[in-house]
Tab-separated table of C-alpha atoms and ligand atoms in Angstrom:
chain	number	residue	atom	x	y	z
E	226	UNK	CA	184.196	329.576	-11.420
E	227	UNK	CA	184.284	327.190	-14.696
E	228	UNK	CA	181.698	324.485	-14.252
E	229	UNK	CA	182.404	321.279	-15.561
E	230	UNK	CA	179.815	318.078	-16.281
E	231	UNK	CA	181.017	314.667	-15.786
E	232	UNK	CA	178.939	312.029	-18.284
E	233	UNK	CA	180.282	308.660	-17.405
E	234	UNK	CA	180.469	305.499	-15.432
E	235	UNK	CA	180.384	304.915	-11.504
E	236	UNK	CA	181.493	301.545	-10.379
E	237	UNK	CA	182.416	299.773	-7.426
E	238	UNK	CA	186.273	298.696	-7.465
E	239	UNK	CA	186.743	294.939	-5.716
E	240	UNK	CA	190.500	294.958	-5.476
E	241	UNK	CA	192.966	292.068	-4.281
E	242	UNK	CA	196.410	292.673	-3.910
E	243	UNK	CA	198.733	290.117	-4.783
E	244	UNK	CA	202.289	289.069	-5.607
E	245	UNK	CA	201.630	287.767	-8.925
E	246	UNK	CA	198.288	287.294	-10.972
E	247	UNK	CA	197.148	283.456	-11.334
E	248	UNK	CA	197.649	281.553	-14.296
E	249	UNK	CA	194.539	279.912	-15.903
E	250	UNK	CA	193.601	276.812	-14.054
E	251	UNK	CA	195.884	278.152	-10.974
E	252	UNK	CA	194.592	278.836	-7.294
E	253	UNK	CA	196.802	281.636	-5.406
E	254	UNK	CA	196.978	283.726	-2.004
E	255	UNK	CA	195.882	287.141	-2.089
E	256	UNK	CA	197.838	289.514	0.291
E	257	UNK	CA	194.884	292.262	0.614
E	258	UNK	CA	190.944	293.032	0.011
E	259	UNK	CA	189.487	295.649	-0.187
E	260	UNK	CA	186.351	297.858	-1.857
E	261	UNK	CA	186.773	301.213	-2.964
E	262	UNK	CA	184.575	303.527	-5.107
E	263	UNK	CA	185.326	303.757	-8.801
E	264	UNK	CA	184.633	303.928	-11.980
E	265	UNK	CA	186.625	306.037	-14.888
E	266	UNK	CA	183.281	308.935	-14.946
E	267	UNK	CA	183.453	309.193	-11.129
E	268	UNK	CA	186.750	309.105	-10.116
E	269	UNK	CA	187.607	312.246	-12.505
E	270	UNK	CA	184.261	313.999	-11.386
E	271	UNK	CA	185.756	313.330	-7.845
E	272	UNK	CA	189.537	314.121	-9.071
E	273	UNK	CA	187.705	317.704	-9.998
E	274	UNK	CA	185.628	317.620	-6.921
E	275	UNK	CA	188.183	317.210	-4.498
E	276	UNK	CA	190.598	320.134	-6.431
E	277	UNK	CA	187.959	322.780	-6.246
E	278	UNK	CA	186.380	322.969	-9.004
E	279	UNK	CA	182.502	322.712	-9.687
E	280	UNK	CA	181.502	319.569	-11.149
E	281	UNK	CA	178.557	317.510	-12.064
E	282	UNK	CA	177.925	313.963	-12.444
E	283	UNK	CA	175.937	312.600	-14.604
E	284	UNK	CA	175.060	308.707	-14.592
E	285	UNK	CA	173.316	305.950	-13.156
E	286	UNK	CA	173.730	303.378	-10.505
E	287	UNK	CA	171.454	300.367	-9.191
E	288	UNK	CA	168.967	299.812	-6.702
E	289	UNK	CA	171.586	299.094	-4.397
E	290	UNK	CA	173.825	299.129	-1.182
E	291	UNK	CA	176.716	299.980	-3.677
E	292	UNK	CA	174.825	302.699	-5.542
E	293	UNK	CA	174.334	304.482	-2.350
E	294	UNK	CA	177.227	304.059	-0.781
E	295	UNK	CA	178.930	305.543	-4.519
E	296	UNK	CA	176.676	308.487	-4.277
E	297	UNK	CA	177.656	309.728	-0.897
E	298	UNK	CA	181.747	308.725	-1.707
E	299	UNK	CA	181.090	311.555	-4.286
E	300	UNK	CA	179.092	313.911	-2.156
E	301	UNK	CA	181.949	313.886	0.004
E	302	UNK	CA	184.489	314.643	-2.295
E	303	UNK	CA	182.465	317.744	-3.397
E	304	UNK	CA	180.598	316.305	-6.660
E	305	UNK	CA	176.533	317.313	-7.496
E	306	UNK	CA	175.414	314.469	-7.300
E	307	UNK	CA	171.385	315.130	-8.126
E	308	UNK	CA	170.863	313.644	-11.691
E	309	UNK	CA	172.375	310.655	-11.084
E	310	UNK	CA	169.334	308.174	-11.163
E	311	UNK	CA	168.402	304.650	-10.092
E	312	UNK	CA	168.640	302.016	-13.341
E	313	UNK	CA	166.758	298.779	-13.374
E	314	UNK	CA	170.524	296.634	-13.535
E	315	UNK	CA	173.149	296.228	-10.424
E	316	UNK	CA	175.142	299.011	-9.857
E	317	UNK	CA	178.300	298.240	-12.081
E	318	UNK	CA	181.573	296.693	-10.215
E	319	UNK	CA	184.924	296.573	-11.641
E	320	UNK	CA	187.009	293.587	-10.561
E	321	UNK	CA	190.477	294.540	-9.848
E	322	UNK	CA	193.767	292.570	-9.434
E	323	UNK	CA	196.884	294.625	-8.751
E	324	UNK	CA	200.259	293.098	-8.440
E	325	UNK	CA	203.162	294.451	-5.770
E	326	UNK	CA	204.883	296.626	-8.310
E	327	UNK	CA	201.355	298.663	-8.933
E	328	UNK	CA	200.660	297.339	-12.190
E	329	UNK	CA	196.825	296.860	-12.216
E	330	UNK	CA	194.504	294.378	-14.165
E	331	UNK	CA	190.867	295.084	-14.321
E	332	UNK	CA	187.487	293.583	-15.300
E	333	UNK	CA	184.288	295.449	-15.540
E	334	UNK	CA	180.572	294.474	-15.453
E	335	UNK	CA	178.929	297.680	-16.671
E	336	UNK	CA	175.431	296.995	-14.809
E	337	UNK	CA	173.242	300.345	-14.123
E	338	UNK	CA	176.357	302.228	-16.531
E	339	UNK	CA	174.883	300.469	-19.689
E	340	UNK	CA	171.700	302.120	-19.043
E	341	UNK	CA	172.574	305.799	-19.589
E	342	UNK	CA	171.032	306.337	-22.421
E	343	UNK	CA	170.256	309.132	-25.157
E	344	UNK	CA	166.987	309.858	-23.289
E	345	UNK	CA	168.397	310.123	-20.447
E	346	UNK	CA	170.702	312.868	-21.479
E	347	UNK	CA	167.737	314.490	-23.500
E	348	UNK	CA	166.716	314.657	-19.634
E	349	UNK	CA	169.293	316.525	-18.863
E	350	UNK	CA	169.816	318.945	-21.393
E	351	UNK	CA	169.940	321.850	-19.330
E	352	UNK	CA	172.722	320.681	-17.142
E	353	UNK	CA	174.939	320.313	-20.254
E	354	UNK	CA	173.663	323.631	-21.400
E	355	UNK	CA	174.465	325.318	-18.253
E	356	UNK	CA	177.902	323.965	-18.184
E	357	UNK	CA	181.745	324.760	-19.315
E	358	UNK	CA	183.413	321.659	-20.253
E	359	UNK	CA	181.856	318.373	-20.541
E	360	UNK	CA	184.248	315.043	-19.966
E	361	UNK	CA	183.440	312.060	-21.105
E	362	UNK	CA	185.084	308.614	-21.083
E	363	UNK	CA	183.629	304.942	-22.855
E	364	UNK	CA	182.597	302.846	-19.926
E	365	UNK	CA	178.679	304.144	-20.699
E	366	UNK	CA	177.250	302.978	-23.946
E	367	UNK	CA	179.234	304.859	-27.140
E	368	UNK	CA	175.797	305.890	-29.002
E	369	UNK	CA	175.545	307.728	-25.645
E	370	UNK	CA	178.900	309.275	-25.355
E	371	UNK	CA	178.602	310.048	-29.134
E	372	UNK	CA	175.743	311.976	-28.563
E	373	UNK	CA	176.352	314.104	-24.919
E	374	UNK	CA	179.528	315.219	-27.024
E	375	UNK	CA	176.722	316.234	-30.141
E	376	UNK	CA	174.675	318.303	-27.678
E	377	UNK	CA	177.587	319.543	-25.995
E	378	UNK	CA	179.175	321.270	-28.978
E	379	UNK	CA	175.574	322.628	-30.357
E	380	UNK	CA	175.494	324.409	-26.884
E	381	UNK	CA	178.991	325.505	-27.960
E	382	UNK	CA	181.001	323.991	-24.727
E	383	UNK	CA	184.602	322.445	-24.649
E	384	UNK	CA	184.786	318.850	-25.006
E	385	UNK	CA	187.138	316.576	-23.597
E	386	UNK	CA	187.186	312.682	-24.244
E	387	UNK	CA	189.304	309.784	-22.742
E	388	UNK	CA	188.888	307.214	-25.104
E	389	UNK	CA	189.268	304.543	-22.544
E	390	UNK	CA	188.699	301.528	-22.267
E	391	UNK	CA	190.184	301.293	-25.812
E	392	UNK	CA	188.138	301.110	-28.471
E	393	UNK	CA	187.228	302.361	-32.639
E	394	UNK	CA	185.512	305.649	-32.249
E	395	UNK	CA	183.515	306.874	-35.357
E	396	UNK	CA	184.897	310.274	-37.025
E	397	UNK	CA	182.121	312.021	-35.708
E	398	UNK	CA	183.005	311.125	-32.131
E	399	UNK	CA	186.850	312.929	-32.616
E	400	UNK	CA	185.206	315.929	-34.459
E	401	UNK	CA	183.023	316.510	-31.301
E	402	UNK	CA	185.765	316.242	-28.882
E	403	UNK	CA	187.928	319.123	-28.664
E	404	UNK	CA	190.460	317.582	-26.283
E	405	UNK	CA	191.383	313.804	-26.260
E	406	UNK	CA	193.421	312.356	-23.619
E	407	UNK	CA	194.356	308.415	-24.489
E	408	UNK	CA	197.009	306.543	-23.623
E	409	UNK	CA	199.331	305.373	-26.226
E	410	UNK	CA	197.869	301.465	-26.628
E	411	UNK	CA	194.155	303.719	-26.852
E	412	UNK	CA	195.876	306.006	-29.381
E	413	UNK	CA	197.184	302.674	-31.383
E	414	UNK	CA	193.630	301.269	-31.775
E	415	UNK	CA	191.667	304.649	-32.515
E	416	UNK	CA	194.124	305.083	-35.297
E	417	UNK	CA	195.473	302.106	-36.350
E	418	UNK	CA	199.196	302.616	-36.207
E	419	UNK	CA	201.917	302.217	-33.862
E	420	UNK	CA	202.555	303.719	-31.091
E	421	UNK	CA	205.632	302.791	-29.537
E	422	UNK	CA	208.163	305.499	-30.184
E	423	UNK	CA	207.201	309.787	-30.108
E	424	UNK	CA	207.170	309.624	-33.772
E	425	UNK	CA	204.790	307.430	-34.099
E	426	UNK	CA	202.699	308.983	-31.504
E	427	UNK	CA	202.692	312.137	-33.695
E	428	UNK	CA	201.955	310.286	-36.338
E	429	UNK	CA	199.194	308.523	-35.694
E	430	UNK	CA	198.157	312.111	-33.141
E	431	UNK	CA	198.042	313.785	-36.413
E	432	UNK	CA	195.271	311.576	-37.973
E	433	UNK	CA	193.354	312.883	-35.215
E	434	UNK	CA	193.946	316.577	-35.618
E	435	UNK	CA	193.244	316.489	-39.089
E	436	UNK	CA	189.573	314.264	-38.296
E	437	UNK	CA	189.146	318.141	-36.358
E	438	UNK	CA	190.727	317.329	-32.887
E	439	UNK	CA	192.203	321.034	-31.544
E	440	UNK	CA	194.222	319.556	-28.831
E	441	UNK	CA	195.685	315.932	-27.788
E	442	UNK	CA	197.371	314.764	-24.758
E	443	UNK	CA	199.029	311.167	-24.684
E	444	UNK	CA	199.523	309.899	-21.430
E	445	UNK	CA	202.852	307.762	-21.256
E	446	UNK	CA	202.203	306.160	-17.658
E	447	UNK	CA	205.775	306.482	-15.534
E	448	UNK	CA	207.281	308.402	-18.303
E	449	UNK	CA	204.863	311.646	-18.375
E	450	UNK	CA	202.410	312.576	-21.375
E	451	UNK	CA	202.665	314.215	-24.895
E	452	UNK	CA	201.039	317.297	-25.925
E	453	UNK	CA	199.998	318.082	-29.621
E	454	UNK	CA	197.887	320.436	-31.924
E	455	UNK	CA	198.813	322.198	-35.034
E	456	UNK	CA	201.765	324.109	-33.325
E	457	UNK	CA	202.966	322.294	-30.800
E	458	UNK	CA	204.498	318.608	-29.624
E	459	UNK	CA	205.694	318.940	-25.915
E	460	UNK	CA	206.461	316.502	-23.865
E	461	UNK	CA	206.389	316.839	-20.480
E	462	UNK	CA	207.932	314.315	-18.127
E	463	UNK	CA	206.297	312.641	-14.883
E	464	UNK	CA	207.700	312.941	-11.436
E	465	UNK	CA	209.733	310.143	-9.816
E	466	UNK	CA	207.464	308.292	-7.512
E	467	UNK	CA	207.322	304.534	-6.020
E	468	UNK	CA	204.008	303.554	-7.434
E	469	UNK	CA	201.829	301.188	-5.235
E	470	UNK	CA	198.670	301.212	-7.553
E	471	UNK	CA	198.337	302.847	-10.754
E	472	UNK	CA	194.708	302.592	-10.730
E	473	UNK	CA	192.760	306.063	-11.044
E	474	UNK	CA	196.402	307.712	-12.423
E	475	UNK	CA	194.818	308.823	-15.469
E	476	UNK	CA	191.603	309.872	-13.718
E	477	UNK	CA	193.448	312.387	-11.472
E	478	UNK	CA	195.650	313.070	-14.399
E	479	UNK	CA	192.213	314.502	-16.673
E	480	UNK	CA	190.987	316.132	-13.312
E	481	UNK	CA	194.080	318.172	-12.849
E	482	UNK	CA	193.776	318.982	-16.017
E	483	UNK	CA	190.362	320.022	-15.914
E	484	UNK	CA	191.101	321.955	-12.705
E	485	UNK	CA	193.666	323.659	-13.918
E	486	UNK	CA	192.178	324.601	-17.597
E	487	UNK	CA	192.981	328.387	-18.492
E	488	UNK	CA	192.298	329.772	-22.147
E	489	UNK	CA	194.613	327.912	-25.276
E	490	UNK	CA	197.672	326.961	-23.059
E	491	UNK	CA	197.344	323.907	-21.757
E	492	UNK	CA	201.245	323.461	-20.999
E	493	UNK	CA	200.750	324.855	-17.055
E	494	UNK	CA	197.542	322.572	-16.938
E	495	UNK	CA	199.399	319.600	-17.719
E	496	UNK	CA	202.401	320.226	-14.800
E	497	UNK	CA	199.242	320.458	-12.708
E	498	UNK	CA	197.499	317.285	-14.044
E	499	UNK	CA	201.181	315.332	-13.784
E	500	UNK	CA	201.461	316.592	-10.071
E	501	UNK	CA	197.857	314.937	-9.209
E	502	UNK	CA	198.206	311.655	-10.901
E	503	UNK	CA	201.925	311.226	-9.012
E	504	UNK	CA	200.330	311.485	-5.909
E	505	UNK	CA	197.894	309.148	-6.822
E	506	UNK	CA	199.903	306.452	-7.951
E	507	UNK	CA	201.443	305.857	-4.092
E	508	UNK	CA	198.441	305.512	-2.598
E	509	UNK	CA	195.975	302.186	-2.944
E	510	UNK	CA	192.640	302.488	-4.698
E	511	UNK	CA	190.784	304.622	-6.854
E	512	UNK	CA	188.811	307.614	-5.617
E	513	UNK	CA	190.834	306.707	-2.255
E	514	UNK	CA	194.415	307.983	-3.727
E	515	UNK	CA	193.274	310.735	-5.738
E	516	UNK	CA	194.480	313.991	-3.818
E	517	UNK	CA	193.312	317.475	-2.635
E	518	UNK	CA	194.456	320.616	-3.883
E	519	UNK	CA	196.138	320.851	-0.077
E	520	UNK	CA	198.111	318.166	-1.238
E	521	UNK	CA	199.188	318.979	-4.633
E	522	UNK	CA	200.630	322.546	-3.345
E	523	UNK	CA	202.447	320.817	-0.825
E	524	UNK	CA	204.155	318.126	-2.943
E	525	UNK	CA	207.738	318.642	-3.626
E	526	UNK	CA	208.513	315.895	-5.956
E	527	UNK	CA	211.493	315.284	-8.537
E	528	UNK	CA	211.363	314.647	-12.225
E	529	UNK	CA	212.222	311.593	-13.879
E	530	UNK	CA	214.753	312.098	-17.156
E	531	UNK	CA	213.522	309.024	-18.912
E	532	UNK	CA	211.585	309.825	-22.157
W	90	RIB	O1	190.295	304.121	-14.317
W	90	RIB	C1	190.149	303.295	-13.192
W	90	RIB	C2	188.756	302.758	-13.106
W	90	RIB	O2	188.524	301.886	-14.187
W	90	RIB	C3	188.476	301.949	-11.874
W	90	RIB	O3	188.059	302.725	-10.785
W	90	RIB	C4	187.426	300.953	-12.343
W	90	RIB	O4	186.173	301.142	-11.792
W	90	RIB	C5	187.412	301.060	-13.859
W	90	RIB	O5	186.316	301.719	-14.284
């Protein structure tokens, strides 16, 4: 079996449901509250996890009641858990307001995340070494990311990056990753150009694949994703679901995709990824929605036509 290492961020999610978010200077009733483990690096280590796959986290959390409880949410859902070590700041915490039609708003305090540094991954050189695929997302320090991506291509593994949150990422960065999976607002600020219409997507995707990217998915939230390389541009439309809480879609979405990862084709992968992150979307939380491979072979959903 393919092992995969997860280099990333592991957060606590502090969610309140509402009707509407407050204006600034406004007071308003919450309708729920709840804490849920999170954090982009663990919730796709645990979207793997929990689909069957072998997977590895690597990351830090705080001296903490949340860094504990984090650990064993992973443990459970089937993630190594080992290297993940004890920084000196608070476990980090995402603050997270979703409204009644799913749509999500989120703050995060990095905390014990900041700390995973380049030594720290020197530390853990052979767990990179003895992997398949490393993932990587930005809610760790970007020197860091930029460097676990390095290593990971000297060892000669597969890369995969979601450049999220958005951000500039230095050429070397993209000509590490071998796969990137952003959404089309991440896509519009790693390349500077619009993003609103597939054209433009494969315009500005093509930047990318000439800095030395092999393979680029665009996640299009309800409407489904776009894949391209040198050969190809296929879209591939999502499934028609009422979504309570988007948070964590593209989480499950990369660890479907990861799951599901077979030689060049990445078309089948992608059906997979778009089953996971459908089911994830109607359920409330982060590492709470995403599903198991049980309940990915059992869902019979329908595809939406809008492009
Ligand atoms: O992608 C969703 C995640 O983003 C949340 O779980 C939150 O912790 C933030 O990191």
């Amino acid at each position: 079996m393919k092992k995969i290492v997860v280099v990333g961020s592991i957060n606590m999610d502090l969610v309140t449901i509402c009707n509407r978010v407050p204006e600034g200077g406004e007071t308003l009733f919450g309708e729920e509250f709840f804490q849920v483990p999170g954090g982009k690096g663990a919730n796709q280590a645990v979207a793997i996890g929990k689909l069957g796959t072998d997977v590895t986290m690597l990351g830090k959390v705080g001296k903490d009641s949340f860094g504990k409880d984090l650990i064993e949410a992973m443990k459970k859902s089937g993630v190594k858990t080992e290297y993940i070590k004890e920084g000196e700041k608070a476990t980090g915490i995402a603050k997270i307001i979703v409204e009644k039609n799913g749509q999500n708003r989120i703050l995060v305090v990095a905390g014990a995340n900041s700390e995973v540094d380049r030594e720290y991954i020197d530390e853990h050189l052979d767990v990179i070494r003895d992997c398949d695929v490393l993932v990587a997302q930005l809610e760790i320090p970007i020197e860091t990311v930029a460097y676990a991506l390095e290593k990971a291509k000297e060892f000669g593994k597969m890369t995969i990056l979601n450049p999220a949150p958005a951000r500039e990422l230095s050429e070397d960065i993209i000509r590490n990753s071998d796969l990137i999976i952003p959404n089309e607002s991440e896509l519009a600020l790693m390349t500077g150009m619009k993003t609103d219409t597939h054209e433009e997507i494969k315009e500005a995707g093509e930047k990318l694949l000439n800095l030395g990217v092999k393979d680029l998915i665009v996640t299009l939230g309800s409407k489904g994703s776009l894949h391209l390389n040198r050969e190809v541009c296929e879209f591939h439309s999502a499934y028609k679901v009422k979504a309570v809480d988007t948070t964590a879609a593209g989480d499950s979405f990369i660890g479907g995709l990861v799951r599901e990862l077979k030689g060049n084709n990445l078309s089948e992968a992608i059906e997979f990824a778009t089953k996971v992150s459908a089911i994830a979307v109607t359920k409330k939380g982060a590492q709470t929605s995403i599903p198991t491979i049980e309940e990915v072979e059992n869902f019979k959903g329908v595809k939406n036509e809008e492009k």
